[in-house]
XYZ file of C-alpha atoms in Angstrom:
593
model
C -24.390 -65.308 -159.836
C -21.623 -65.828 -157.437
C -18.090 -65.057 -158.444
C -14.962 -66.328 -156.832
C -11.657 -64.782 -157.451
C -8.286 -66.091 -156.176
C -5.159 -64.335 -156.978
C -1.659 -64.026 -155.733
C -0.402 -60.808 -154.221
C 3.354 -61.036 -153.820
C 3.617 -64.431 -152.715
C 0.518 -64.285 -150.589
C -3.127 -64.950 -151.594
C -6.081 -62.713 -151.550
C -9.628 -64.012 -151.867
C -12.676 -62.029 -152.899
C -16.145 -63.448 -152.865
C -18.226 -61.083 -154.972
C -21.850 -60.741 -155.255
C -23.071 -63.338 -152.737
C -26.609 -62.344 -152.072
C -27.479 -61.960 -148.387
C -29.934 -64.911 -148.437
C -27.006 -67.197 -149.123
C -25.002 -66.130 -146.148
C -23.353 -68.918 -144.109
C -23.789 -69.003 -140.350
C -22.752 -70.766 -137.249
C -21.359 -73.679 -139.119
C -24.506 -74.428 -140.991
C -24.424 -74.022 -144.731
C -27.511 -72.034 -145.393
C -28.885 -71.984 -148.868
C -25.414 -72.654 -150.296
C -25.135 -74.629 -153.498
C -23.136 -77.802 -153.731
C -21.022 -76.046 -156.280
C -19.816 -73.456 -153.728
C -19.071 -76.133 -151.258
C -16.809 -77.831 -153.725
C -15.129 -74.566 -154.480
C -14.297 -73.881 -150.800
C -12.618 -77.220 -150.372
C -10.488 -76.509 -153.356
C -9.793 -72.963 -152.089
C -8.730 -74.184 -148.691
C -6.429 -76.573 -150.195
C -4.766 -73.969 -152.413
C -4.721 -71.288 -149.692
C -2.756 -73.222 -147.088
C -0.513 -75.225 -149.297
C 2.227 -72.662 -149.523
C 4.660 -72.341 -146.697
C 3.061 -75.252 -144.831
C 6.215 -77.265 -144.631
C 8.250 -74.868 -142.657
C 5.534 -74.153 -140.219
C 4.804 -77.696 -139.442
C 8.532 -78.305 -138.993
C 8.739 -75.937 -135.985
C 9.244 -77.605 -132.571
C 6.267 -78.302 -130.340
C 8.341 -79.757 -127.417
C 7.198 -77.337 -124.748
C 10.210 -75.093 -125.020
C 9.837 -71.559 -126.335
C 10.537 -71.266 -129.932
C 13.837 -69.863 -130.768
C 13.168 -67.358 -133.541
C 16.067 -67.225 -135.802
C 16.771 -66.953 -139.586
C 18.430 -70.312 -138.977
C 15.227 -71.829 -137.738
C 12.712 -70.450 -140.353
C 8.889 -70.724 -140.021
C 6.010 -69.765 -142.125
C 2.713 -68.684 -140.465
C -0.631 -68.691 -142.268
C -2.376 -65.617 -141.063
C -6.095 -64.859 -141.962
C -6.827 -61.198 -141.388
C -10.112 -59.326 -141.661
C -9.208 -55.804 -142.499
C -9.739 -52.971 -145.030
C -5.907 -52.698 -145.259
C -4.023 -54.252 -148.106
C -1.286 -56.965 -148.025
C 2.245 -55.598 -147.914
C 4.298 -55.626 -151.088
C 6.592 -58.519 -151.742
C 9.607 -56.544 -150.748
C 8.234 -54.842 -147.702
C 10.995 -53.826 -145.502
C 9.415 -54.907 -142.277
C 8.541 -58.339 -143.754
C 12.176 -58.641 -144.523
C 13.087 -57.579 -141.036
C 10.887 -60.317 -139.629
C 12.600 -62.898 -141.745
C 16.065 -61.505 -141.182
C 15.801 -61.219 -137.381
C 13.254 -63.846 -136.516
C 13.130 -66.198 -139.555
C 9.349 -65.583 -139.751
C 7.449 -65.387 -143.057
C 3.774 -64.438 -142.822
C 1.480 -65.808 -145.447
C -1.274 -63.331 -145.592
C -4.894 -64.284 -146.403
C -6.907 -61.059 -146.211
C -10.672 -60.729 -146.272
C -12.578 -57.303 -146.384
C -14.955 -56.824 -143.408
C -18.085 -56.995 -145.602
C -16.995 -60.373 -146.815
C -16.171 -61.803 -143.387
C -19.356 -63.570 -142.575
C -19.365 -65.469 -145.857
C -15.760 -66.494 -145.371
C -16.348 -67.566 -141.793
C -19.337 -69.665 -142.808
C -17.136 -71.368 -145.582
C -14.273 -72.033 -143.140
C -16.614 -73.560 -140.566
C -18.397 -75.617 -143.216
C -15.038 -76.841 -144.556
C -13.468 -77.378 -141.211
C -10.449 -75.651 -142.570
C -9.258 -72.830 -140.259
C -5.994 -70.849 -140.829
C -3.721 -71.345 -137.878
C -3.554 -67.624 -136.933
C -7.031 -66.215 -137.011
C -7.574 -62.464 -137.047
C -11.237 -61.668 -137.139
C -13.554 -58.866 -136.179
C -16.971 -60.648 -135.937
C -18.946 -59.303 -132.967
C -21.187 -62.313 -132.882
C -18.065 -64.573 -132.283
C -19.153 -67.239 -134.726
C -15.693 -68.755 -134.958
C -15.719 -69.160 -131.080
C -19.187 -70.605 -130.978
C -18.318 -72.882 -133.784
C -15.459 -74.425 -131.913
C -12.802 -73.029 -134.407
C -10.637 -71.214 -131.846
C -8.374 -72.533 -129.070
C -9.234 -71.810 -125.535
C -6.218 -69.838 -124.344
C -6.569 -69.728 -120.538
C -4.381 -72.727 -119.608
C -1.723 -71.532 -121.995
C -1.670 -68.038 -120.431
C -1.725 -69.429 -116.919
C 1.284 -71.578 -117.550
C 3.728 -68.533 -117.292
C 5.372 -69.056 -120.620
C 3.881 -66.010 -122.240
C 4.162 -63.231 -119.552
C 3.621 -60.320 -121.907
C 0.405 -61.812 -123.305
C -0.803 -62.863 -119.907
C -0.181 -59.200 -118.562
C -1.805 -57.746 -121.651
C -5.130 -59.400 -120.815
C -4.839 -59.529 -117.030
C -6.536 -56.295 -116.272
C -9.420 -56.933 -118.687
C -9.545 -60.721 -118.738
C -13.058 -60.918 -117.254
C -14.378 -58.618 -120.106
C -12.571 -60.806 -122.648
C -13.772 -64.050 -121.411
C -16.435 -65.696 -123.654
C -19.435 -66.831 -121.665
C -22.003 -66.965 -124.538
C -22.194 -70.719 -124.749
C -21.428 -73.122 -127.539
C -17.970 -73.730 -126.019
C -16.393 -73.658 -122.497
C -16.222 -70.247 -120.986
C -12.788 -68.756 -121.607
C -10.414 -66.517 -123.380
C -10.305 -67.161 -127.157
C -9.018 -63.910 -128.755
C -6.667 -61.062 -127.880
C -8.196 -57.746 -128.441
C -6.771 -55.747 -131.371
C -7.738 -52.280 -130.009
C -8.050 -50.208 -126.851
C -5.934 -52.069 -124.233
C -4.149 -49.067 -123.033
C -0.774 -48.636 -121.154
C 0.345 -45.750 -119.083
C -1.123 -43.860 -116.174
C -2.793 -42.045 -117.581
C -2.307 -43.329 -121.058
C -1.616 -41.011 -123.954
C -4.891 -40.668 -125.896
C -5.474 -39.976 -129.494
C -6.204 -36.445 -130.582
C -8.525 -37.986 -133.162
C -12.097 -38.909 -132.731
C -12.321 -42.431 -134.161
C -15.947 -42.955 -133.370
C -19.367 -42.032 -134.891
C -20.372 -38.719 -136.376
C -22.215 -37.279 -139.296
C -18.904 -36.321 -141.102
C -18.823 -33.422 -143.366
C -16.106 -32.308 -145.760
C -13.998 -29.580 -144.518
C -14.450 -27.626 -147.745
C -18.167 -27.629 -147.205
C -17.654 -25.894 -143.826
C -15.071 -23.579 -145.318
C -17.637 -22.703 -148.088
C -20.071 -21.631 -145.319
C -17.372 -19.646 -143.616
C -16.746 -22.112 -140.903
C -20.151 -21.948 -139.184
C -20.725 -22.906 -135.569
C -21.169 -26.648 -135.128
C -23.141 -26.232 -131.867
C -26.788 -27.176 -131.766
C -26.359 -29.114 -135.044
C -29.536 -30.503 -136.641
C -30.343 -32.771 -139.615
C -31.815 -29.741 -141.328
C -28.591 -27.661 -141.053
C -26.351 -30.560 -141.936
C -28.197 -31.321 -145.144
C -28.818 -27.662 -145.938
C -25.044 -27.000 -145.936
C -24.515 -30.100 -148.234
C -27.263 -28.999 -150.688
C -26.128 -25.466 -151.112
C -22.532 -26.707 -151.613
C -23.722 -29.275 -154.175
C -25.545 -26.545 -156.149
C -22.345 -24.434 -156.273
C -20.179 -27.508 -157.003
C -22.184 -30.069 -159.065
C -18.994 -31.897 -159.938
C -15.771 -32.458 -158.144
C -12.750 -33.399 -160.272
C -15.021 -34.034 -163.218
C -17.281 -36.497 -161.413
C -20.757 -35.859 -160.056
C -20.861 -34.659 -156.520
C -22.519 -37.003 -153.979
C -24.298 -35.428 -151.048
C -24.575 -38.088 -148.445
C -23.711 -41.782 -148.023
C -22.917 -44.447 -145.448
C -21.438 -47.974 -145.283
C -23.933 -50.765 -145.589
C -22.496 -54.204 -146.534
C -21.044 -55.681 -143.323
C -21.527 -52.444 -141.414
C -25.326 -52.086 -141.471
C -25.064 -49.740 -138.409
C -24.068 -47.070 -141.027
C -27.826 -47.164 -142.058
C -29.491 -48.166 -138.786
C -27.770 -46.352 -135.924
C -28.428 -42.668 -136.588
C -31.717 -42.564 -134.656
C -29.723 -43.643 -131.595
C -27.409 -40.693 -131.644
C -30.091 -38.155 -132.813
C -31.992 -39.055 -129.704
C -28.918 -38.369 -127.494
C -27.924 -41.963 -126.628
C -24.396 -43.368 -126.746
C -23.406 -46.191 -129.109
C -25.294 -49.355 -127.683
C -25.867 -50.759 -131.102
C -29.388 -51.709 -131.933
C -30.881 -50.920 -128.520
C -31.328 -47.980 -126.171
C -30.653 -48.662 -122.556
C -32.579 -46.948 -119.832
C -32.361 -47.966 -116.167
C -30.750 -51.270 -117.133
C -33.374 -52.327 -119.608
C -32.573 -52.691 -123.364
C -35.158 -51.823 -125.966
C -34.824 -51.711 -129.649
C -35.438 -48.327 -131.391
C -35.967 -49.596 -134.941
C -39.700 -49.170 -134.365
C -39.508 -45.887 -132.398
C -40.570 -42.509 -133.346
C -36.855 -41.510 -133.461
C -36.489 -43.991 -136.330
C -39.509 -42.857 -138.141
C -38.380 -39.220 -137.993
C -34.980 -40.001 -139.164
C -35.828 -42.178 -142.160
C -38.746 -39.861 -143.159
C -36.076 -37.080 -143.213
C -33.623 -39.276 -145.153
C -36.355 -39.964 -147.721
C -36.916 -36.369 -148.242
C -33.220 -35.798 -148.463
C -33.030 -38.447 -151.164
C -35.946 -36.722 -153.001
C -33.814 -33.556 -152.991
C -31.045 -35.496 -154.626
C -28.747 -35.520 -151.552
C -28.644 -39.232 -150.791
C -26.576 -41.680 -152.927
C -29.016 -44.456 -153.848
C -26.168 -46.836 -154.448
C -25.421 -46.667 -150.695
C -27.934 -49.645 -150.200
C -26.236 -51.970 -152.700
C -22.548 -51.042 -153.037
C -19.761 -53.051 -151.478
C -17.623 -51.782 -148.745
C -14.784 -51.323 -151.339
C -17.066 -49.328 -153.530
C -18.223 -47.169 -150.711
C -14.612 -46.504 -149.668
C -13.530 -45.767 -153.237
C -16.235 -43.064 -153.634
C -15.147 -41.476 -150.285
C -11.545 -41.606 -151.433
C -12.517 -39.891 -154.607
C -13.250 -36.723 -152.815
C -16.799 -36.305 -154.169
C -18.816 -37.436 -151.188
C -19.670 -34.384 -149.051
C -21.100 -36.174 -146.005
C -21.117 -39.701 -144.442
C -22.615 -41.239 -141.380
C -19.918 -43.551 -140.323
C -17.170 -44.360 -137.701
C -13.886 -42.532 -138.390
C -11.815 -45.941 -138.275
C -14.232 -47.374 -140.757
C -13.344 -45.088 -143.606
C -9.778 -44.729 -142.475
C -8.291 -46.020 -145.665
C -10.324 -43.613 -147.761
C -9.067 -40.727 -145.530
C -5.557 -41.996 -145.913
C -6.049 -41.889 -149.831
C -7.325 -38.283 -149.760
C -4.371 -37.177 -147.551
C -1.984 -39.006 -149.798
C -3.353 -37.145 -152.688
C -3.025 -33.773 -150.818
C -6.818 -33.363 -150.820
C -6.978 -32.122 -147.285
C -10.042 -29.989 -148.084
C -11.875 -33.200 -149.018
C -11.168 -34.796 -145.574
C -13.783 -34.640 -142.909
C -14.713 -32.964 -139.697
C -17.184 -34.417 -137.219
C -20.689 -32.968 -136.539
C -23.215 -34.220 -134.092
C -26.791 -33.419 -135.147
C -29.579 -34.254 -132.629
C -33.333 -34.032 -132.470
C -34.626 -30.875 -130.665
C -33.884 -31.009 -126.965
C -31.422 -33.813 -127.078
C -27.872 -33.609 -125.938
C -25.131 -34.984 -128.254
C -23.504 -38.204 -126.995
C -21.626 -39.285 -130.111
C -18.192 -39.779 -128.373
C -17.661 -42.293 -125.610
C -14.436 -43.344 -123.844
C -12.482 -45.752 -125.765
C -13.933 -49.226 -125.483
C -11.983 -52.403 -125.313
C -12.536 -54.512 -128.426
C -13.831 -58.030 -127.411
C -14.424 -60.807 -129.858
C -11.964 -59.122 -132.174
C -8.323 -59.756 -132.782
C -6.014 -62.666 -133.163
C -6.965 -66.144 -131.913
C -5.428 -69.557 -132.536
C -7.091 -72.220 -134.613
C -8.240 -75.065 -132.411
C -6.733 -77.539 -134.902
C -3.400 -75.602 -135.137
C -0.430 -78.040 -135.140
C 1.755 -75.949 -133.045
C -0.288 -73.321 -130.954
C 2.771 -72.796 -128.750
C 4.703 -71.356 -131.613
C 1.939 -69.041 -132.612
C 1.707 -67.804 -129.100
C 5.463 -67.413 -129.029
C 5.078 -65.227 -132.132
C 2.464 -62.935 -130.585
C 4.506 -62.806 -127.449
C 7.514 -61.521 -129.347
C 5.322 -59.010 -131.305
C 4.158 -57.606 -127.987
C 7.687 -56.679 -126.861
C 8.439 -52.943 -126.817
C 10.946 -53.511 -129.577
C 8.530 -54.976 -132.122
C 5.650 -52.826 -130.992
C 7.877 -49.732 -131.796
C 8.829 -51.398 -135.165
C 5.222 -52.101 -136.109
C 3.933 -48.631 -135.085
C 6.779 -46.110 -135.647
C 9.080 -48.108 -137.965
C 12.835 -48.202 -137.931
C 14.906 -45.696 -135.939
C 16.911 -43.427 -138.203
C 14.749 -44.253 -141.248
C 11.246 -43.604 -140.111
C 11.772 -41.655 -136.872
C 14.365 -39.982 -134.770
C 14.961 -39.845 -130.995
C 15.854 -36.597 -129.215
C 18.001 -36.046 -126.254
C 15.105 -36.855 -123.931
C 14.398 -40.176 -125.588
C 11.326 -38.878 -127.258
C 10.547 -39.989 -130.829
C 9.858 -37.463 -133.547
C 9.813 -37.281 -137.399
C 11.142 -35.069 -139.960
C 8.767 -33.572 -142.583
C 10.028 -36.218 -145.179
C 9.381 -39.006 -142.776
C 5.759 -37.640 -142.174
C 5.204 -37.180 -145.857
C 6.374 -40.851 -146.348
C 3.845 -42.053 -143.745
C 1.051 -40.313 -145.719
C 2.240 -42.047 -149.016
C 0.180 -45.111 -149.670
C 2.725 -46.684 -152.020
C 5.423 -46.105 -149.369
C 3.341 -47.545 -146.707
C 2.856 -50.780 -148.587
C 6.552 -51.049 -148.976
C 7.465 -50.056 -145.497
C 4.702 -50.845 -143.092
C 2.547 -53.825 -142.130
C -0.749 -52.019 -141.895
C -2.888 -55.196 -142.326
C -0.951 -57.070 -139.617
C -0.973 -54.095 -137.254
C -4.690 -53.628 -137.640
C -5.454 -56.907 -135.951
C -2.341 -57.349 -133.919
C -2.126 -57.076 -130.128
C -1.078 -53.516 -129.223
C 0.388 -51.540 -126.363
C -1.854 -48.475 -127.100
C -1.346 -45.378 -124.951
C 2.342 -45.420 -123.991
C 5.334 -47.283 -124.821
C 8.184 -47.779 -122.315
C 10.128 -44.505 -122.252
C 7.211 -42.225 -122.302
C 6.473 -42.263 -126.056
C 3.071 -42.594 -127.509
C 2.288 -46.128 -129.087
C 1.232 -44.255 -132.301
C 3.206 -41.464 -133.971
C -0.006 -39.369 -134.451
C -0.665 -39.581 -130.768
C 2.838 -38.193 -129.704
C 2.330 -34.854 -127.950
C 3.738 -32.212 -130.316
C 4.123 -34.576 -133.147
C 0.450 -34.504 -133.892
C 0.360 -30.693 -134.422
C 3.762 -30.603 -136.236
C 2.540 -33.340 -138.586
C -0.561 -31.293 -139.643
C -0.422 -29.612 -143.061
C -0.995 -25.847 -143.079
C -4.603 -26.375 -144.418
C -5.539 -28.343 -141.393
C -3.683 -25.933 -139.009
C -5.687 -23.108 -140.505
C -8.933 -25.179 -140.303
C -8.489 -25.871 -136.673
C -7.578 -22.243 -136.006
C -10.861 -21.053 -137.665
C -12.656 -23.123 -135.105
C -10.389 -22.117 -132.223
C -9.526 -25.808 -131.571
C -6.332 -27.901 -131.341
C -7.333 -31.349 -132.136
C -10.034 -33.319 -134.111
C -11.375 -34.915 -130.965
C -12.462 -31.470 -129.736
C -15.167 -31.470 -132.473
C -17.240 -33.968 -130.476
C -18.665 -34.040 -126.925
C -16.416 -34.562 -123.877
C -17.388 -38.030 -123.106
C -18.477 -38.880 -119.443
C -17.369 -42.219 -117.858
C -18.940 -45.103 -119.838
C -22.048 -46.663 -118.129
C -21.230 -49.917 -116.243
C -22.919 -52.089 -118.883
C -21.462 -50.165 -121.860
C -21.509 -50.914 -124.707
C -24.550 -53.193 -125.246
C -23.421 -54.074 -128.756
C -20.771 -56.319 -127.314
C -23.419 -58.598 -125.884
C -23.937 -61.455 -128.252
C -27.036 -63.704 -128.139
C -26.220 -67.396 -128.003
C -25.798 -68.903 -131.493
C -29.005 -70.572 -132.557
C -31.120 -68.967 -129.733
C -34.569 -67.244 -130.322
C -32.769 -64.004 -129.472
C -30.094 -64.546 -132.067
C -32.664 -65.463 -134.759
C -34.687 -62.282 -133.859
C -31.524 -60.177 -134.101
C -30.823 -61.492 -137.583
C -34.382 -61.006 -138.543
C -34.291 -57.352 -137.366
C -31.192 -56.769 -139.456
C -32.733 -58.421 -142.562
C -35.935 -56.391 -142.212
C -33.921 -53.234 -141.880
C -32.006 -54.014 -145.105
C -35.126 -55.018 -146.867
C -37.551 -52.198 -145.908
C -35.294 -49.222 -145.048
C -33.849 -49.030 -148.562
C -37.233 -48.958 -150.091
C -38.471 -46.394 -147.548
C -35.641 -44.090 -148.316
C -35.746 -44.492 -151.989
C -39.501 -44.464 -152.589
C -41.516 -41.449 -153.572
C -42.256 -39.391 -150.472
C -45.944 -40.073 -150.922
C -45.442 -43.747 -150.357
C -43.018 -43.530 -147.399
C -45.752 -44.103 -144.723
C -47.073 -47.141 -146.416
C -43.649 -48.730 -146.717
C -42.944 -47.851 -143.105
C -46.187 -49.589 -142.144
C -44.932 -52.702 -143.891
C -41.541 -52.444 -141.959
C -43.418 -52.086 -138.683
C -45.446 -55.198 -139.548
C -42.354 -57.108 -140.236
C -40.901 -56.095 -136.840
C -44.175 -57.058 -135.184
C -43.799 -60.502 -136.557
C -40.325 -60.968 -134.964
C -39.717 -62.244 -131.369
C -38.298 -58.982 -130.337
C -38.969 -59.698 -126.691
C -36.538 -62.568 -126.777
C -33.787 -60.377 -128.087
C -34.404 -57.614 -125.749
C -34.521 -60.010 -122.821
C -31.094 -61.449 -123.543
C -29.502 -58.066 -124.059
C -31.106 -56.745 -120.937
C -29.824 -59.801 -118.997
C -26.338 -59.010 -120.238
C -26.703 -55.446 -119.400
C -27.615 -56.217 -115.891
C -25.017 -58.827 -115.417
C -22.314 -56.226 -116.470
C -23.918 -53.814 -113.920
C -23.774 -56.308 -111.113
C -20.136 -57.209 -112.059
C -19.289 -53.558 -111.762
C -20.683 -53.361 -108.246
C -23.947 -51.735 -109.241
C -27.449 -52.884 -108.288
C-alpha cells in the first residue's frame, strides 16, 4: 500500500512518499508500474506544492538586467532540495536576513535521498519541475529527461562572473555528455570545488569506512587499528555486545548499513576489502572496468556477513528499513558499527553530539582481506550531477541565477557557513574567525541550528570550500585551531590515546586520484543496454544478498548460486564496456594513453 503524506512545515511543505515498493520505481520519465491513482495524486500534489508564493516569483523582472534584490522588490523562490537535513524553523534568523536584506523568501520542498528517485519519476511524469532544483541523482535522470536548463550560454554571457569562475576550472568535468540532451552544464556542484592554494582541507574523513563506536575501542583499551580485518572488527563488536546487551534501555545492535537509496552501503565493502578505492560497482585495472559482484571478494565478504548475522551481530532490518529509520537507530547510540560514508550519517552524528553522547560517535577502521593495502580514503572528489540546477521551464531563470550568484559572494558564503559576526563567531586582530565555547555549543544544538542555520539549503548550495577571502576556512570545523579547540574533552582524550590530532588521520593517506577516478560518476545513457544491466545488477543485489546474509549458513551457497545465475542472465558486458569507455576517455583527457 502506498502512502502519501503532505504537510506544512512553517510555511513550507514537506512531502513523504512512504512504502513505495522498488518495483514501482519511476524512471527516466517513464511511469513504470505506477497506478493511475498515483498519477492523479501527483498532479494534485504539484498543484498544491507550487501554489504558495508563486505570485511574487512570477512578478520578478526578466528584462535582461540583473535583479535588484531588495525588501522593496520581494521574490519567492520554490526550491526542491534532496537532503537528510530538515527545513528551517519558521522564524529562522538567516531566513529573516534573506528577506530583510534581499527580499527573498525560499519555499522549501525537501525530499530525503532514499525517496529521490520516486520523486524524480513523479516530477518527470507530471512535467512539473520546481524552478530551483537541488538533486543528488548520480544517474542524472532530470538532465536526461530534459527537466534542467542548459547553463552554458548564460554563464558565457558575463552576467554571472562568480558562477562562471566557480565552474571554470572544472567545467569540462561538469559538462554532461551522456546523451538525451545537448552536451553542456546543467548543475552547479554542491561539494568539493575548492578555493585557496593550497586549500584548507577538512580534518574529518567524510568518506567510507567500517565505522566503530569510540566506546567499543575504549572498552578494548584503544587497540591498534593497523592491519584491521573483518574478524577483528566483528570480534570487538561481539565482545562489547555481550558486556552491554542494552544501551540506554534498548537492545544493542552490532552492525548495520544504509540500504534504501544508498545500496552501496550493502554492496561496496568487497571493493575496499580487496584494496581498491571507491569506483562504485566496478574495479578498474589498467583502464578496464569489471564488476566485482560475482567475484571471490564478494563471496568471501557476504559469506562472512552471513556468519556474523548468525552470531547475532547484523541488524536484519538493515535490508528493509528506510534511510530515516537507519539514521534514527544510529542517532540512538545503540548501533556499534556501520559500513557507510561519514557524510551519509552526518545528521545522526550531529544528534549524538547534541546529546553529549561523544562515546557513541564513531572512529574509522579499514579492514582488508589478507595481503591487501587499505585504500578507503581518496582525495576529495568534485561532485558532478549533484547540486542546484534551473528548471528548463522556469519563467525567470535569470533571476534564479542572480540569486545563486549573490549566494556565492564571500558575504553570503560566510553567513551561510559561519553565521552572523558577533552572534555566531568573532574576528581576532588578524582577521581570523573563531568561536567562544557558547557559540560552539550552539552549533552542536539541533534546535538552535534549526532556528539559526539553513542546513538544508547549504547542503545543496554552491560553496567556496577550502578558503574564504581573508584566509579563513569555509567551514568553522576546518579552521586551523578552531577544530581542536572545539573538541570536547572526551574526543581530545580519545585522539590522545591514539596519538593522533585529527579524525582524518584514522584512514590512509590518499595518493593522487587516478586519472579516470571515480568510475561511479560515469553514467550509462538512459535506456541503453548498459543502463538496463546496471539496474538489473542493483535489483539482483537487493533481491539475493538480503537472503544470502539472513539465511541459515547451511543454505548460503545455494542462495549464492542463485545470485550468480541471476548475474549471468544480465548483459554485464554491455555495462562494463560503457564504464570502460568512460574510464579511457577520462584517461585520454588527462593526457594519459
